[in-house]
Amino acid sequence: AQKVTQAQTEISVVEKEDVTLDCVYETRDTTYYLFWYKQPPSGELVFLIRRNSFDEQNEISGRYSWNFQKSTSSFNFTITASQVVDSAVYFCALSEAGAGGTSYGKLTFGQGTILTVHP
Amino acid sequence: EAGVVQSPRYKIIEKKQPVAFWCNPISGHNTLYWYLQNLGQGPELLIRYENEEAVDDSQLPKDRFSAERLKGVDSTLKIQPAELGDSAVYLCASSRAGGTPYEQYFGPGTRLTVT
């Protein structure tokens, strides 16, 4: 069975600080996909990144960066120079990649990390 | 491009009453998902459609929940009768179909309160 653990329930930082959100996953599949979503106070989940299990290159997009380490089953997310607008709940999620299976495409989410950025 | 549309945004009903939620996915997205999100938790999949076929409904409580996706576009999720424990946010998402799990785009959700 798949499982995603986000051990940090809440994080509070002051604007311009860097912050890292941890994500650890469990799966028996050799091929899988990892995702990060942002859920601002408005409630709508916003897609941030999708990464497959064969691509361990780190990725940077503006102030956002992701560190994927297969050896430790982690897919951590760092926000550099945080801003008040980054305040939201962030979810890490995992999906099997076996096409044709009934659970194919099913996202298993972590519990989420509430990030509060203070001015 | 329009996003996933859901209605209503909020619904308050008494227990034992029926309720229905509607979802219109992003144009061209053949795969549609219904998720349930309880307060303080991540979404949990209820049902997944590929076009009009429900390919994964293993998490759908079929004694009171039903869903349909006629013509492979819009979808409706129904609860009858509602129970107090059904109070949650019901999210609809859509994605492209294909050989790999593509990113899912979510609608704003319907917040259901059962009193």
Short mmCIF file of N, CA and C in Angstrom, two decimals, chain B:
data_model
loop_
_atom_site.label_atom_id
_atom_site.label_comp_id
_atom_site.label_asym_id
_atom_site.label_seq_id
_atom_site.Cartn_x
_atom_site.Cartn_y
_atom_site.Cartn_z
N GLU B 1 -8.04 29.30 -20.61
CA GLU B 1 -8.72 27.99 -20.48
C GLU B 1 -9.43 27.93 -19.14
N ALA B 2 -10.71 27.55 -19.16
CA ALA B 2 -11.48 27.48 -17.93
C ALA B 2 -11.01 26.31 -17.10
N GLY B 3 -11.07 26.48 -15.77
CA GLY B 3 -10.68 25.42 -14.87
C GLY B 3 -11.84 24.48 -14.60
N VAL B 4 -11.65 23.63 -13.61
CA VAL B 4 -12.70 22.70 -13.20
C VAL B 4 -13.78 23.51 -12.47
N VAL B 5 -15.01 23.29 -12.86
CA VAL B 5 -16.12 24.03 -12.27
C VAL B 5 -16.93 23.09 -11.39
N GLN B 6 -17.26 23.55 -10.20
CA GLN B 6 -18.09 22.76 -9.29
C GLN B 6 -19.22 23.63 -8.76
N SER B 7 -20.35 22.98 -8.54
CA SER B 7 -21.45 23.67 -7.87
C SER B 7 -22.28 22.68 -7.08
N PRO B 8 -22.90 23.14 -6.00
CA PRO B 8 -22.74 24.47 -5.42
C PRO B 8 -21.42 24.57 -4.66
N ARG B 9 -21.07 25.75 -4.22
CA ARG B 9 -19.85 25.91 -3.43
C ARG B 9 -20.08 25.52 -1.98
N TYR B 10 -21.28 25.77 -1.51
CA TYR B 10 -21.64 25.45 -0.14
C TYR B 10 -23.03 24.83 -0.13
N LYS B 11 -23.20 23.87 0.79
CA LYS B 11 -24.51 23.25 0.94
C LYS B 11 -24.70 22.86 2.40
N ILE B 12 -25.86 23.26 2.94
CA ILE B 12 -26.21 22.87 4.29
C ILE B 12 -27.51 22.10 4.22
N ILE B 13 -27.50 20.89 4.76
CA ILE B 13 -28.71 20.07 4.73
C ILE B 13 -28.87 19.39 6.08
N GLU B 14 -30.07 18.90 6.32
CA GLU B 14 -30.32 18.12 7.53
C GLU B 14 -30.00 16.65 7.23
N LYS B 15 -29.63 15.94 8.27
CA LYS B 15 -29.32 14.52 8.08
C LYS B 15 -30.54 13.79 7.53
N LYS B 16 -30.23 12.77 6.77
CA LYS B 16 -31.23 11.93 6.09
C LYS B 16 -31.74 12.56 4.80
N GLN B 17 -31.38 13.80 4.52
CA GLN B 17 -31.78 14.42 3.26
C GLN B 17 -30.81 14.01 2.14
N PRO B 18 -31.25 14.06 0.90
CA PRO B 18 -30.34 13.79 -0.22
C PRO B 18 -29.61 15.06 -0.63
N VAL B 19 -28.46 14.89 -1.29
CA VAL B 19 -27.71 16.04 -1.78
C VAL B 19 -26.93 15.60 -3.03
N ALA B 20 -26.74 16.54 -3.93
CA ALA B 20 -26.01 16.23 -5.16
C ALA B 20 -25.01 17.33 -5.46
N PHE B 21 -23.86 16.93 -6.00
CA PHE B 21 -22.81 17.86 -6.37
C PHE B 21 -22.53 17.67 -7.86
N TRP B 22 -22.22 18.79 -8.51
CA TRP B 22 -21.99 18.74 -9.95
C TRP B 22 -20.59 19.21 -10.28
N CYS B 23 -20.00 18.61 -11.31
CA CYS B 23 -18.64 18.95 -11.71
C CYS B 23 -18.54 18.99 -13.24
N ASN B 24 -17.91 20.03 -13.73
CA ASN B 24 -17.59 20.14 -15.16
C ASN B 24 -16.07 20.20 -15.29
N PRO B 25 -15.45 19.21 -15.89
CA PRO B 25 -13.98 19.17 -15.94
C PRO B 25 -13.41 20.12 -16.99
N ILE B 26 -12.11 20.22 -17.02
CA ILE B 26 -11.44 21.01 -18.03
C ILE B 26 -11.68 20.36 -19.40
N SER B 27 -11.93 21.17 -20.38
CA SER B 27 -12.22 20.67 -21.71
C SER B 27 -11.09 19.79 -22.22
N GLY B 28 -11.44 18.62 -22.69
CA GLY B 28 -10.44 17.70 -23.23
C GLY B 28 -9.88 16.73 -22.23
N HIS B 29 -10.20 16.92 -20.96
CA HIS B 29 -9.72 15.99 -19.93
C HIS B 29 -10.69 14.81 -19.83
N ASN B 30 -10.19 13.63 -20.18
CA ASN B 30 -11.04 12.45 -20.18
C ASN B 30 -11.18 11.80 -18.81
N THR B 31 -10.23 12.08 -17.93
CA THR B 31 -10.24 11.45 -16.61
C THR B 31 -10.78 12.42 -15.57
N LEU B 32 -11.73 11.93 -14.79
CA LEU B 32 -12.37 12.76 -13.78
C LEU B 32 -12.34 12.04 -12.45
N TYR B 33 -12.09 12.78 -11.39
CA TYR B 33 -11.97 12.21 -10.04
C TYR B 33 -12.88 12.97 -9.08
N TRP B 34 -13.43 12.23 -8.12
CA TRP B 34 -14.10 12.83 -6.97
C TRP B 34 -13.29 12.46 -5.73
N TYR B 35 -12.97 13.49 -4.93
CA TYR B 35 -12.25 13.30 -3.68
C TYR B 35 -13.07 13.84 -2.53
N LEU B 36 -12.80 13.30 -1.36
CA LEU B 36 -13.40 13.78 -0.12
C LEU B 36 -12.26 14.33 0.73
N GLN B 37 -12.44 15.54 1.26
CA GLN B 37 -11.42 16.11 2.13
C GLN B 37 -12.04 16.49 3.47
N ASN B 38 -11.62 15.79 4.51
CA ASN B 38 -12.03 16.14 5.86
C ASN B 38 -11.10 17.22 6.40
N LEU B 39 -11.59 17.95 7.36
CA LEU B 39 -10.85 19.07 7.93
C LEU B 39 -9.50 18.61 8.46
N GLY B 40 -8.44 19.29 8.03
CA GLY B 40 -7.11 18.99 8.53
C GLY B 40 -6.46 17.77 7.91
N GLN B 41 -7.06 17.25 6.84
CA GLN B 41 -6.51 16.06 6.20
C GLN B 41 -6.35 16.28 4.70
N GLY B 42 -5.60 15.38 4.08
CA GLY B 42 -5.47 15.42 2.64
C GLY B 42 -6.68 14.79 1.97
N PRO B 43 -6.91 15.13 0.71
CA PRO B 43 -8.04 14.54 -0.01
C PRO B 43 -7.89 13.02 -0.14
N GLU B 44 -9.03 12.34 -0.19
CA GLU B 44 -9.06 10.88 -0.38
C GLU B 44 -9.95 10.58 -1.56
N LEU B 45 -9.47 9.72 -2.44
CA LEU B 45 -10.22 9.42 -3.66
C LEU B 45 -11.49 8.64 -3.36
N LEU B 46 -12.59 9.07 -3.97
CA LEU B 46 -13.85 8.34 -3.89
C LEU B 46 -14.06 7.50 -5.16
N ILE B 47 -13.85 8.14 -6.31
CA ILE B 47 -14.13 7.46 -7.56
C ILE B 47 -13.34 8.11 -8.68
N ARG B 48 -12.93 7.29 -9.66
CA ARG B 48 -12.22 7.80 -10.84
C ARG B 48 -12.92 7.31 -12.08
N TYR B 49 -13.11 8.23 -13.02
CA TYR B 49 -13.74 7.92 -14.31
C TYR B 49 -12.72 8.07 -15.44
N GLU B 50 -12.76 7.13 -16.36
CA GLU B 50 -12.11 7.29 -17.65
C GLU B 50 -13.25 7.41 -18.66
N ASN B 51 -13.40 8.59 -19.21
CA ASN B 51 -14.60 8.88 -20.03
C ASN B 51 -15.84 8.60 -19.18
N GLU B 52 -16.75 7.77 -19.65
CA GLU B 52 -17.96 7.54 -18.85
C GLU B 52 -17.86 6.32 -17.95
N GLU B 53 -16.72 5.64 -17.97
CA GLU B 53 -16.57 4.41 -17.19
C GLU B 53 -15.91 4.67 -15.84
N ALA B 54 -16.56 4.18 -14.78
CA ALA B 54 -15.97 4.26 -13.44
C ALA B 54 -14.95 3.14 -13.30
N VAL B 55 -13.66 3.48 -13.35
CA VAL B 55 -12.63 2.45 -13.34
C VAL B 55 -12.09 2.16 -11.94
N ASP B 56 -12.37 3.03 -10.99
CA ASP B 56 -11.96 2.79 -9.61
C ASP B 56 -12.99 3.42 -8.70
N ASP B 57 -13.87 2.61 -8.13
CA ASP B 57 -14.87 3.11 -7.17
C ASP B 57 -14.75 2.34 -5.86
N SER B 58 -13.58 1.79 -5.62
CA SER B 58 -13.39 0.93 -4.45
C SER B 58 -13.56 1.69 -3.12
N GLN B 59 -13.35 3.00 -3.14
CA GLN B 59 -13.46 3.79 -1.91
C GLN B 59 -14.82 4.47 -1.77
N LEU B 60 -15.70 4.25 -2.69
CA LEU B 60 -17.02 4.89 -2.65
C LEU B 60 -17.98 4.07 -1.78
N PRO B 61 -18.53 4.67 -0.73
CA PRO B 61 -19.51 3.94 0.11
C PRO B 61 -20.81 3.76 -0.65
N LYS B 62 -20.95 2.62 -1.27
CA LYS B 62 -22.02 2.45 -2.25
C LYS B 62 -23.41 2.33 -1.64
N ASP B 63 -23.48 2.17 -0.32
CA ASP B 63 -24.80 2.09 0.28
C ASP B 63 -25.52 3.42 0.25
N ARG B 64 -24.75 4.51 0.24
CA ARG B 64 -25.39 5.83 0.25
C ARG B 64 -24.86 6.78 -0.82
N PHE B 65 -23.73 6.48 -1.38
CA PHE B 65 -23.12 7.35 -2.39
C PHE B 65 -23.30 6.75 -3.77
N SER B 66 -23.54 7.62 -4.74
CA SER B 66 -23.58 7.19 -6.13
C SER B 66 -23.01 8.30 -7.00
N ALA B 67 -22.53 7.93 -8.15
CA ALA B 67 -21.97 8.92 -9.06
C ALA B 67 -22.28 8.51 -10.49
N GLU B 68 -22.30 9.50 -11.36
CA GLU B 68 -22.47 9.20 -12.77
C GLU B 68 -21.73 10.23 -13.60
N ARG B 69 -21.36 9.81 -14.79
CA ARG B 69 -20.70 10.71 -15.72
C ARG B 69 -21.23 10.40 -17.11
N LEU B 70 -22.41 10.90 -17.36
CA LEU B 70 -23.07 10.65 -18.63
C LEU B 70 -22.33 11.39 -19.74
N LYS B 71 -22.18 10.74 -20.86
CA LYS B 71 -21.53 11.32 -22.04
C LYS B 71 -20.06 11.66 -21.81
N GLY B 72 -19.51 11.21 -20.70
CA GLY B 72 -18.08 11.36 -20.48
C GLY B 72 -17.59 12.77 -20.25
N VAL B 73 -18.48 13.67 -19.84
CA VAL B 73 -18.04 15.06 -19.59
C VAL B 73 -18.38 15.43 -18.15
N ASP B 74 -19.57 16.02 -17.95
CA ASP B 74 -19.98 16.42 -16.60
C ASP B 74 -20.20 15.20 -15.72
N SER B 75 -20.09 15.43 -14.42
CA SER B 75 -20.32 14.34 -13.48
C SER B 75 -21.13 14.85 -12.30
N THR B 76 -21.90 13.93 -11.72
CA THR B 76 -22.69 14.24 -10.53
C THR B 76 -22.38 13.21 -9.46
N LEU B 77 -22.17 13.68 -8.25
CA LEU B 77 -21.98 12.82 -7.09
C LEU B 77 -23.17 13.03 -6.17
N LYS B 78 -23.79 11.94 -5.73
CA LYS B 78 -24.98 12.05 -4.90
C LYS B 78 -24.79 11.29 -3.59
N ILE B 79 -25.41 11.84 -2.55
CA ILE B 79 -25.45 11.16 -1.26
C ILE B 79 -26.91 11.07 -0.84
N GLN B 80 -27.34 9.85 -0.53
CA GLN B 80 -28.72 9.68 -0.09
C GLN B 80 -28.84 8.43 0.76
N PRO B 81 -29.19 8.56 2.03
CA PRO B 81 -29.38 9.79 2.77
C PRO B 81 -28.07 10.27 3.39
N ALA B 82 -27.95 11.57 3.62
CA ALA B 82 -26.73 12.12 4.21
C ALA B 82 -26.70 11.84 5.71
N GLU B 83 -25.50 11.65 6.21
CA GLU B 83 -25.28 11.46 7.64
C GLU B 83 -24.38 12.58 8.16
N LEU B 84 -24.38 12.76 9.48
CA LEU B 84 -23.58 13.83 10.07
C LEU B 84 -22.11 13.71 9.67
N GLY B 85 -21.61 12.49 9.59
CA GLY B 85 -20.21 12.25 9.26
C GLY B 85 -19.84 12.57 7.83
N ASP B 86 -20.83 12.89 7.01
CA ASP B 86 -20.54 13.24 5.61
C ASP B 86 -20.12 14.70 5.46
N SER B 87 -20.19 15.46 6.53
CA SER B 87 -19.76 16.86 6.47
C SER B 87 -18.29 16.91 6.11
N ALA B 88 -17.98 17.56 5.01
CA ALA B 88 -16.62 17.60 4.48
C ALA B 88 -16.63 18.48 3.23
N VAL B 89 -15.47 18.57 2.61
CA VAL B 89 -15.37 19.23 1.30
C VAL B 89 -15.25 18.15 0.24
N TYR B 90 -16.07 18.26 -0.79
CA TYR B 90 -16.05 17.31 -1.90
C TYR B 90 -15.39 17.99 -3.09
N LEU B 91 -14.29 17.40 -3.51
CA LEU B 91 -13.47 17.99 -4.57
C LEU B 91 -13.58 17.17 -5.85
N CYS B 92 -13.65 17.88 -6.94
CA CYS B 92 -13.62 17.25 -8.24
C CYS B 92 -12.31 17.64 -8.92
N ALA B 93 -11.71 16.72 -9.63
CA ALA B 93 -10.46 16.99 -10.34
C ALA B 93 -10.53 16.33 -11.71
N SER B 94 -9.72 16.84 -12.63
CA SER B 94 -9.65 16.21 -13.95
C SER B 94 -8.21 16.20 -14.43
N SER B 95 -7.93 15.31 -15.35
CA SER B 95 -6.60 15.23 -15.93
C SER B 95 -6.69 14.65 -17.33
N ARG B 96 -5.60 14.81 -18.08
CA ARG B 96 -5.53 14.18 -19.38
C ARG B 96 -5.46 12.67 -19.18
N ALA B 97 -5.92 11.93 -20.16
CA ALA B 97 -5.75 10.48 -20.14
C ALA B 97 -4.45 10.15 -20.86
N GLY B 98 -3.86 9.02 -20.51
CA GLY B 98 -2.63 8.65 -21.19
C GLY B 98 -1.91 7.54 -20.47
N GLY B 99 -0.69 7.31 -20.87
CA GLY B 99 0.06 6.18 -20.32
C GLY B 99 0.71 6.45 -18.98
N THR B 100 0.70 7.69 -18.53
CA THR B 100 1.29 7.99 -17.22
C THR B 100 0.32 8.85 -16.44
N PRO B 101 0.43 8.84 -15.11
CA PRO B 101 -0.47 9.69 -14.31
C PRO B 101 -0.11 11.16 -14.48
N TYR B 102 -0.95 11.87 -15.19
CA TYR B 102 -0.73 13.29 -15.35
C TYR B 102 -1.21 14.07 -14.14
N GLU B 103 -0.76 15.32 -14.05
CA GLU B 103 -1.20 16.13 -12.92
C GLU B 103 -2.71 16.33 -12.99
N GLN B 104 -3.31 16.38 -11.82
CA GLN B 104 -4.75 16.57 -11.71
C GLN B 104 -5.01 18.03 -11.36
N TYR B 105 -6.03 18.58 -11.99
CA TYR B 105 -6.44 19.95 -11.71
C TYR B 105 -7.75 19.90 -10.95
N PHE B 106 -7.77 20.63 -9.84
CA PHE B 106 -8.89 20.57 -8.93
C PHE B 106 -9.82 21.77 -9.05
N GLY B 107 -11.08 21.50 -8.80
CA GLY B 107 -12.06 22.56 -8.69
C GLY B 107 -12.05 23.15 -7.28
N PRO B 108 -12.89 24.16 -7.03
CA PRO B 108 -12.90 24.84 -5.74
C PRO B 108 -13.54 24.02 -4.62
N GLY B 109 -14.26 22.96 -4.99
CA GLY B 109 -14.87 22.10 -3.98
C GLY B 109 -16.26 22.55 -3.57
N THR B 110 -16.99 21.62 -2.99
CA THR B 110 -18.29 21.90 -2.38
C THR B 110 -18.16 21.57 -0.90
N ARG B 111 -18.40 22.57 -0.08
CA ARG B 111 -18.34 22.35 1.37
C ARG B 111 -19.72 21.94 1.86
N LEU B 112 -19.84 20.70 2.31
CA LEU B 112 -21.12 20.17 2.78
C LEU B 112 -21.16 20.17 4.30
N THR B 113 -22.25 20.71 4.82
CA THR B 113 -22.49 20.67 6.26
C THR B 113 -23.81 19.93 6.48
N VAL B 114 -23.75 18.85 7.24
CA VAL B 114 -24.95 18.08 7.57
C VAL B 114 -25.28 18.32 9.03
N THR B 115 -26.50 18.80 9.26
CA THR B 115 -26.90 19.16 10.64
C THR B 115 -27.93 18.17 11.20
#
